């Protein structure tokens, strides 16, 4: 099982309005290396000042990478995508705060696999 970082811009896709509870399934951009069972961490950036930057949710990939077709309103339309089922979400504050994020992994601007050293630390924090 690998961990992936997915940046979330709340102004483009509001995680807190779209995801109502655990079990919600959502399509996200993918890399070819993703597999069913891998974990995607959802990182909220500084685009919306109401929220502190950090990891607010994570989920398990339940559908291997595919090209999403016929969904013109979806950001993933005609792009490599995966379906992720939300395992946990915090609506109030990050599960992993920005200061800790900076210590354990680099910030990425797009979906990215997290290295094994950082993955070990994240698994311990989230009890995965």
mmCIF file with all atom_site columns, C-alpha atoms in Angstrom:
data_model
loop_
_atom_site.group_PDB
_atom_site.id
_atom_site.type_symbol
_atom_site.label_atom_id
_atom_site.label_alt_id
_atom_site.label_comp_id
_atom_site.label_asym_id
_atom_site.label_entity_id
_atom_site.label_seq_id
_atom_site.pdbx_PDB_ins_code
_atom_site.Cartn_x
_atom_site.Cartn_y
_atom_site.Cartn_z
_atom_site.occupancy
_atom_site.B_iso_or_equiv
_atom_site.pdbx_formal_charge
_atom_site.auth_seq_id
_atom_site.auth_comp_id
_atom_site.auth_asym_id
_atom_site.auth_atom_id
_atom_site.pdbx_PDB_model_num
ATOM 1   C CA . UNK A 1 1   ? 0.000   0.000  0.000   1.00 0.00 ? 1   UNK A CA 1
ATOM 2   C CA . UNK A 1 2   ? 1.386   3.375  -1.065  1.00 0.00 ? 2   UNK A CA 1
ATOM 3   C CA . UNK A 1 3   ? 0.359   6.858  0.048   1.00 0.00 ? 3   UNK A CA 1
ATOM 4   C CA . UNK A 1 4   ? -0.364  9.692  -2.352  1.00 0.00 ? 4   UNK A CA 1
ATOM 5   C CA . UNK A 1 5   ? -0.704  13.425 -1.802  1.00 0.00 ? 5   UNK A CA 1
ATOM 6   C CA . UNK A 1 6   ? -3.622  15.216 -3.510  1.00 0.00 ? 6   UNK A CA 1
ATOM 7   C CA . UNK A 1 7   ? -3.769  19.015 -3.220  1.00 0.00 ? 7   UNK A CA 1
ATOM 8   C CA . UNK A 1 8   ? -7.307  20.382 -2.787  1.00 0.00 ? 8   UNK A CA 1
ATOM 9   C CA . UNK A 1 9   ? -8.179  23.928 -3.802  1.00 0.00 ? 9   UNK A CA 1
ATOM 10  C CA . UNK A 1 10  ? -11.429 24.664 -1.943  1.00 0.00 ? 10  UNK A CA 1
ATOM 11  C CA . UNK A 1 11  ? -12.264 27.441 -4.402  1.00 0.00 ? 11  UNK A CA 1
ATOM 12  C CA . UNK A 1 12  ? -12.372 24.871 -7.238  1.00 0.00 ? 12  UNK A CA 1
ATOM 13  C CA . UNK A 1 13  ? -13.715 21.840 -5.349  1.00 0.00 ? 13  UNK A CA 1
ATOM 14  C CA . UNK A 1 14  ? -14.965 22.322 -1.811  1.00 0.00 ? 14  UNK A CA 1
ATOM 15  C CA . UNK A 1 15  ? -14.109 19.141 0.065   1.00 0.00 ? 15  UNK A CA 1
ATOM 16  C CA . UNK A 1 16  ? -16.297 20.133 2.998   1.00 0.00 ? 16  UNK A CA 1
ATOM 17  C CA . UNK A 1 17  ? -19.406 20.639 0.861   1.00 0.00 ? 17  UNK A CA 1
ATOM 18  C CA . UNK A 1 18  ? -18.897 17.633 -1.435  1.00 0.00 ? 18  UNK A CA 1
ATOM 19  C CA . UNK A 1 19  ? -17.929 15.004 1.166   1.00 0.00 ? 19  UNK A CA 1
ATOM 20  C CA . UNK A 1 20  ? -20.700 14.596 3.713   1.00 0.00 ? 20  UNK A CA 1
ATOM 21  C CA . UNK A 1 21  ? -19.383 11.530 5.516   1.00 0.00 ? 21  UNK A CA 1
ATOM 22  C CA . UNK A 1 22  ? -17.089 8.522  5.545   1.00 0.00 ? 22  UNK A CA 1
ATOM 23  C CA . UNK A 1 23  ? -17.765 6.170  2.636   1.00 0.00 ? 23  UNK A CA 1
ATOM 24  C CA . UNK A 1 24  ? -18.287 8.960  0.082   1.00 0.00 ? 24  UNK A CA 1
ATOM 25  C CA . UNK A 1 25  ? -16.702 8.076  -3.280  1.00 0.00 ? 25  UNK A CA 1
ATOM 26  C CA . UNK A 1 26  ? -15.066 10.777 -5.375  1.00 0.00 ? 26  UNK A CA 1
ATOM 27  C CA . UNK A 1 27  ? -12.996 10.849 -8.556  1.00 0.00 ? 27  UNK A CA 1
ATOM 28  C CA . UNK A 1 28  ? -9.481  12.354 -8.304  1.00 0.00 ? 28  UNK A CA 1
ATOM 29  C CA . UNK A 1 29  ? -6.572  12.824 -10.685 1.00 0.00 ? 29  UNK A CA 1
ATOM 30  C CA . UNK A 1 30  ? -4.272  9.823  -10.805 1.00 0.00 ? 30  UNK A CA 1
ATOM 31  C CA . UNK A 1 31  ? -0.797  8.629  -11.662 1.00 0.00 ? 31  UNK A CA 1
ATOM 32  C CA . UNK A 1 32  ? -0.167  5.372  -13.525 1.00 0.00 ? 32  UNK A CA 1
ATOM 33  C CA . UNK A 1 33  ? 1.524   3.896  -10.446 1.00 0.00 ? 33  UNK A CA 1
ATOM 34  C CA . UNK A 1 34  ? -1.665  4.007  -8.310  1.00 0.00 ? 34  UNK A CA 1
ATOM 35  C CA . UNK A 1 35  ? -3.351  0.744  -7.357  1.00 0.00 ? 35  UNK A CA 1
ATOM 36  C CA . UNK A 1 36  ? -6.536  -0.370 -5.643  1.00 0.00 ? 36  UNK A CA 1
ATOM 37  C CA . UNK A 1 37  ? -5.941  -0.177 -1.883  1.00 0.00 ? 37  UNK A CA 1
ATOM 38  C CA . UNK A 1 38  ? -3.478  2.719  -2.013  1.00 0.00 ? 38  UNK A CA 1
ATOM 39  C CA . UNK A 1 39  ? -4.289  5.716  0.201   1.00 0.00 ? 39  UNK A CA 1
ATOM 40  C CA . UNK A 1 40  ? -4.855  9.285  -1.042  1.00 0.00 ? 40  UNK A CA 1
ATOM 41  C CA . UNK A 1 41  ? -4.289  12.124 1.462   1.00 0.00 ? 41  UNK A CA 1
ATOM 42  C CA . UNK A 1 42  ? -6.337  15.253 0.765   1.00 0.00 ? 42  UNK A CA 1
ATOM 43  C CA . UNK A 1 43  ? -4.344  18.386 1.536   1.00 0.00 ? 43  UNK A CA 1
ATOM 44  C CA . UNK A 1 44  ? -6.189  21.705 1.800   1.00 0.00 ? 44  UNK A CA 1
ATOM 45  C CA . UNK A 1 45  ? -3.971  24.618 0.842   1.00 0.00 ? 45  UNK A CA 1
ATOM 46  C CA . UNK A 1 46  ? -4.165  28.301 1.638   1.00 0.00 ? 46  UNK A CA 1
ATOM 47  C CA . UNK A 1 47  ? -6.706  29.214 -1.056  1.00 0.00 ? 47  UNK A CA 1
ATOM 48  C CA . UNK A 1 48  ? -9.499  29.683 1.500   1.00 0.00 ? 48  UNK A CA 1
ATOM 49  C CA . UNK A 1 49  ? -8.345  31.552 4.606   1.00 0.00 ? 49  UNK A CA 1
ATOM 50  C CA . UNK A 1 50  ? -11.192 30.065 6.689   1.00 0.00 ? 50  UNK A CA 1
ATOM 51  C CA . UNK A 1 51  ? -9.229  26.816 6.881   1.00 0.00 ? 51  UNK A CA 1
ATOM 52  C CA . UNK A 1 52  ? -5.767  26.131 8.196   1.00 0.00 ? 52  UNK A CA 1
ATOM 53  C CA . UNK A 1 53  ? -3.568  24.397 5.665   1.00 0.00 ? 53  UNK A CA 1
ATOM 54  C CA . UNK A 1 54  ? -3.061  20.649 6.218   1.00 0.00 ? 54  UNK A CA 1
ATOM 55  C CA . UNK A 1 55  ? -4.390  17.116 5.657   1.00 0.00 ? 55  UNK A CA 1
ATOM 56  C CA . UNK A 1 56  ? -8.148  17.018 6.340   1.00 0.00 ? 56  UNK A CA 1
ATOM 57  C CA . UNK A 1 57  ? -9.132  13.677 4.856   1.00 0.00 ? 57  UNK A CA 1
ATOM 58  C CA . UNK A 1 58  ? -7.877  10.480 3.333   1.00 0.00 ? 58  UNK A CA 1
ATOM 59  C CA . UNK A 1 59  ? -9.373  7.604  1.437   1.00 0.00 ? 59  UNK A CA 1
ATOM 60  C CA . UNK A 1 60  ? -8.664  4.295  -0.224  1.00 0.00 ? 60  UNK A CA 1
ATOM 61  C CA . UNK A 1 61  ? -8.484  3.841  -3.991  1.00 0.00 ? 61  UNK A CA 1
ATOM 62  C CA . UNK A 1 62  ? -11.325 1.527  -4.993  1.00 0.00 ? 62  UNK A CA 1
ATOM 63  C CA . UNK A 1 63  ? -10.953 1.740  -8.782  1.00 0.00 ? 63  UNK A CA 1
ATOM 64  C CA . UNK A 1 64  ? -7.640  1.504  -10.620 1.00 0.00 ? 64  UNK A CA 1
ATOM 65  C CA . UNK A 1 65  ? -6.527  4.371  -12.906 1.00 0.00 ? 65  UNK A CA 1
ATOM 66  C CA . UNK A 1 66  ? -8.791  4.987  -15.888 1.00 0.00 ? 66  UNK A CA 1
ATOM 67  C CA . UNK A 1 67  ? -9.625  7.848  -18.248 1.00 0.00 ? 67  UNK A CA 1
ATOM 68  C CA . UNK A 1 68  ? -12.857 9.540  -17.166 1.00 0.00 ? 68  UNK A CA 1
ATOM 69  C CA . UNK A 1 69  ? -15.085 10.149 -20.195 1.00 0.00 ? 69  UNK A CA 1
ATOM 70  C CA . UNK A 1 70  ? -18.386 11.960 -20.740 1.00 0.00 ? 70  UNK A CA 1
ATOM 71  C CA . UNK A 1 71  ? -18.245 14.100 -17.585 1.00 0.00 ? 71  UNK A CA 1
ATOM 72  C CA . UNK A 1 72  ? -17.618 17.612 -18.937 1.00 0.00 ? 72  UNK A CA 1
ATOM 73  C CA . UNK A 1 73  ? -18.399 19.294 -15.590 1.00 0.00 ? 73  UNK A CA 1
ATOM 74  C CA . UNK A 1 74  ? -15.899 17.143 -13.699 1.00 0.00 ? 74  UNK A CA 1
ATOM 75  C CA . UNK A 1 75  ? -12.320 18.406 -13.290 1.00 0.00 ? 75  UNK A CA 1
ATOM 76  C CA . UNK A 1 76  ? -11.073 14.883 -14.072 1.00 0.00 ? 76  UNK A CA 1
ATOM 77  C CA . UNK A 1 77  ? -12.920 14.677 -17.412 1.00 0.00 ? 77  UNK A CA 1
ATOM 78  C CA . UNK A 1 78  ? -10.718 13.154 -20.125 1.00 0.00 ? 78  UNK A CA 1
ATOM 79  C CA . UNK A 1 79  ? -7.854  12.765 -17.612 1.00 0.00 ? 79  UNK A CA 1
ATOM 80  C CA . UNK A 1 80  ? -6.303  9.810  -15.825 1.00 0.00 ? 80  UNK A CA 1
ATOM 81  C CA . UNK A 1 81  ? -8.433  9.318  -12.704 1.00 0.00 ? 81  UNK A CA 1
ATOM 82  C CA . UNK A 1 82  ? -9.063  7.024  -9.752  1.00 0.00 ? 82  UNK A CA 1
ATOM 83  C CA . UNK A 1 83  ? -12.109 6.563  -7.546  1.00 0.00 ? 83  UNK A CA 1
ATOM 84  C CA . UNK A 1 84  ? -11.380 7.118  -3.862  1.00 0.00 ? 84  UNK A CA 1
ATOM 85  C CA . UNK A 1 85  ? -13.651 6.107  -0.980  1.00 0.00 ? 85  UNK A CA 1
ATOM 86  C CA . UNK A 1 86  ? -13.231 8.487  1.954   1.00 0.00 ? 86  UNK A CA 1
ATOM 87  C CA . UNK A 1 87  ? -12.018 6.641  5.072   1.00 0.00 ? 87  UNK A CA 1
ATOM 88  C CA . UNK A 1 88  ? -11.832 9.618  7.424   1.00 0.00 ? 88  UNK A CA 1
ATOM 89  C CA . UNK A 1 89  ? -12.446 13.370 7.301   1.00 0.00 ? 89  UNK A CA 1
ATOM 90  C CA . UNK A 1 90  ? -12.096 16.238 9.745   1.00 0.00 ? 90  UNK A CA 1
ATOM 91  C CA . UNK A 1 91  ? -14.431 19.178 9.198   1.00 0.00 ? 91  UNK A CA 1
ATOM 92  C CA . UNK A 1 92  ? -12.883 21.441 11.860  1.00 0.00 ? 92  UNK A CA 1
ATOM 93  C CA . UNK A 1 93  ? -9.112  21.225 11.835  1.00 0.00 ? 93  UNK A CA 1
ATOM 94  C CA . UNK A 1 94  ? -6.452  19.253 9.972   1.00 0.00 ? 94  UNK A CA 1
ATOM 95  C CA . UNK A 1 95  ? -5.612  15.702 10.967  1.00 0.00 ? 95  UNK A CA 1
ATOM 96  C CA . UNK A 1 96  ? -2.050  16.630 10.105  1.00 0.00 ? 96  UNK A CA 1
ATOM 97  C CA . UNK A 1 97  ? -1.260  20.331 10.518  1.00 0.00 ? 97  UNK A CA 1
ATOM 98  C CA . UNK A 1 98  ? 0.835   22.244 8.000   1.00 0.00 ? 98  UNK A CA 1
ATOM 99  C CA . UNK A 1 99  ? 3.883   22.489 10.275  1.00 0.00 ? 99  UNK A CA 1
ATOM 100 C CA . UNK A 1 100 ? 3.971   18.682 10.519  1.00 0.00 ? 100 UNK A CA 1
ATOM 101 C CA . UNK A 1 101 ? 3.326   18.325 6.759   1.00 0.00 ? 101 UNK A CA 1
ATOM 102 C CA . UNK A 1 102 ? 6.402   20.446 6.047   1.00 0.00 ? 102 UNK A CA 1
ATOM 103 C CA . UNK A 1 103 ? 8.511   18.243 8.331   1.00 0.00 ? 103 UNK A CA 1
ATOM 104 C CA . UNK A 1 104 ? 7.493   14.887 6.912   1.00 0.00 ? 104 UNK A CA 1
ATOM 105 C CA . UNK A 1 105 ? 6.992   15.525 3.195   1.00 0.00 ? 105 UNK A CA 1
ATOM 106 C CA . UNK A 1 106 ? 7.421   18.146 0.525   1.00 0.00 ? 106 UNK A CA 1
ATOM 107 C CA . UNK A 1 107 ? 4.493   20.171 -0.751  1.00 0.00 ? 107 UNK A CA 1
ATOM 108 C CA . UNK A 1 108 ? 3.351   19.174 -4.213  1.00 0.00 ? 108 UNK A CA 1
ATOM 109 C CA . UNK A 1 109 ? 1.182   21.044 -6.717  1.00 0.00 ? 109 UNK A CA 1
ATOM 110 C CA . UNK A 1 110 ? -0.388  17.913 -8.160  1.00 0.00 ? 110 UNK A CA 1
ATOM 111 C CA . UNK A 1 111 ? -1.033  14.326 -7.165  1.00 0.00 ? 111 UNK A CA 1
ATOM 112 C CA . UNK A 1 112 ? 2.222   12.720 -6.072  1.00 0.00 ? 112 UNK A CA 1
ATOM 113 C CA . UNK A 1 113 ? 3.406   9.510  -4.402  1.00 0.00 ? 113 UNK A CA 1
ATOM 114 C CA . UNK A 1 114 ? 4.835   10.051 -0.927  1.00 0.00 ? 114 UNK A CA 1
ATOM 115 C CA . UNK A 1 115 ? 8.212   8.444  -0.229  1.00 0.00 ? 115 UNK A CA 1
ATOM 116 C CA . UNK A 1 116 ? 8.481   5.523  2.202   1.00 0.00 ? 116 UNK A CA 1
ATOM 117 C CA . UNK A 1 117 ? 10.108  7.483  5.047   1.00 0.00 ? 117 UNK A CA 1
ATOM 118 C CA . UNK A 1 118 ? 7.305   10.060 5.072   1.00 0.00 ? 118 UNK A CA 1
ATOM 119 C CA . UNK A 1 119 ? 4.693   7.332  4.522   1.00 0.00 ? 119 UNK A CA 1
ATOM 120 C CA . UNK A 1 120 ? 5.853   5.533  7.672   1.00 0.00 ? 120 UNK A CA 1
ATOM 121 C CA . UNK A 1 121 ? 5.460   8.727  9.717   1.00 0.00 ? 121 UNK A CA 1
ATOM 122 C CA . UNK A 1 122 ? 2.031   9.485  8.234   1.00 0.00 ? 122 UNK A CA 1
ATOM 123 C CA . UNK A 1 123 ? 0.797   5.933  8.863   1.00 0.00 ? 123 UNK A CA 1
ATOM 124 C CA . UNK A 1 124 ? 1.808   6.297  12.509  1.00 0.00 ? 124 UNK A CA 1
ATOM 125 C CA . UNK A 1 125 ? 0.016   9.647  12.882  1.00 0.00 ? 125 UNK A CA 1
ATOM 126 C CA . UNK A 1 126 ? -3.184  8.450  11.171  1.00 0.00 ? 126 UNK A CA 1
ATOM 127 C CA . UNK A 1 127 ? -2.933  4.924  12.643  1.00 0.00 ? 127 UNK A CA 1
ATOM 128 C CA . UNK A 1 128 ? -3.101  3.258  9.221   1.00 0.00 ? 128 UNK A CA 1
#
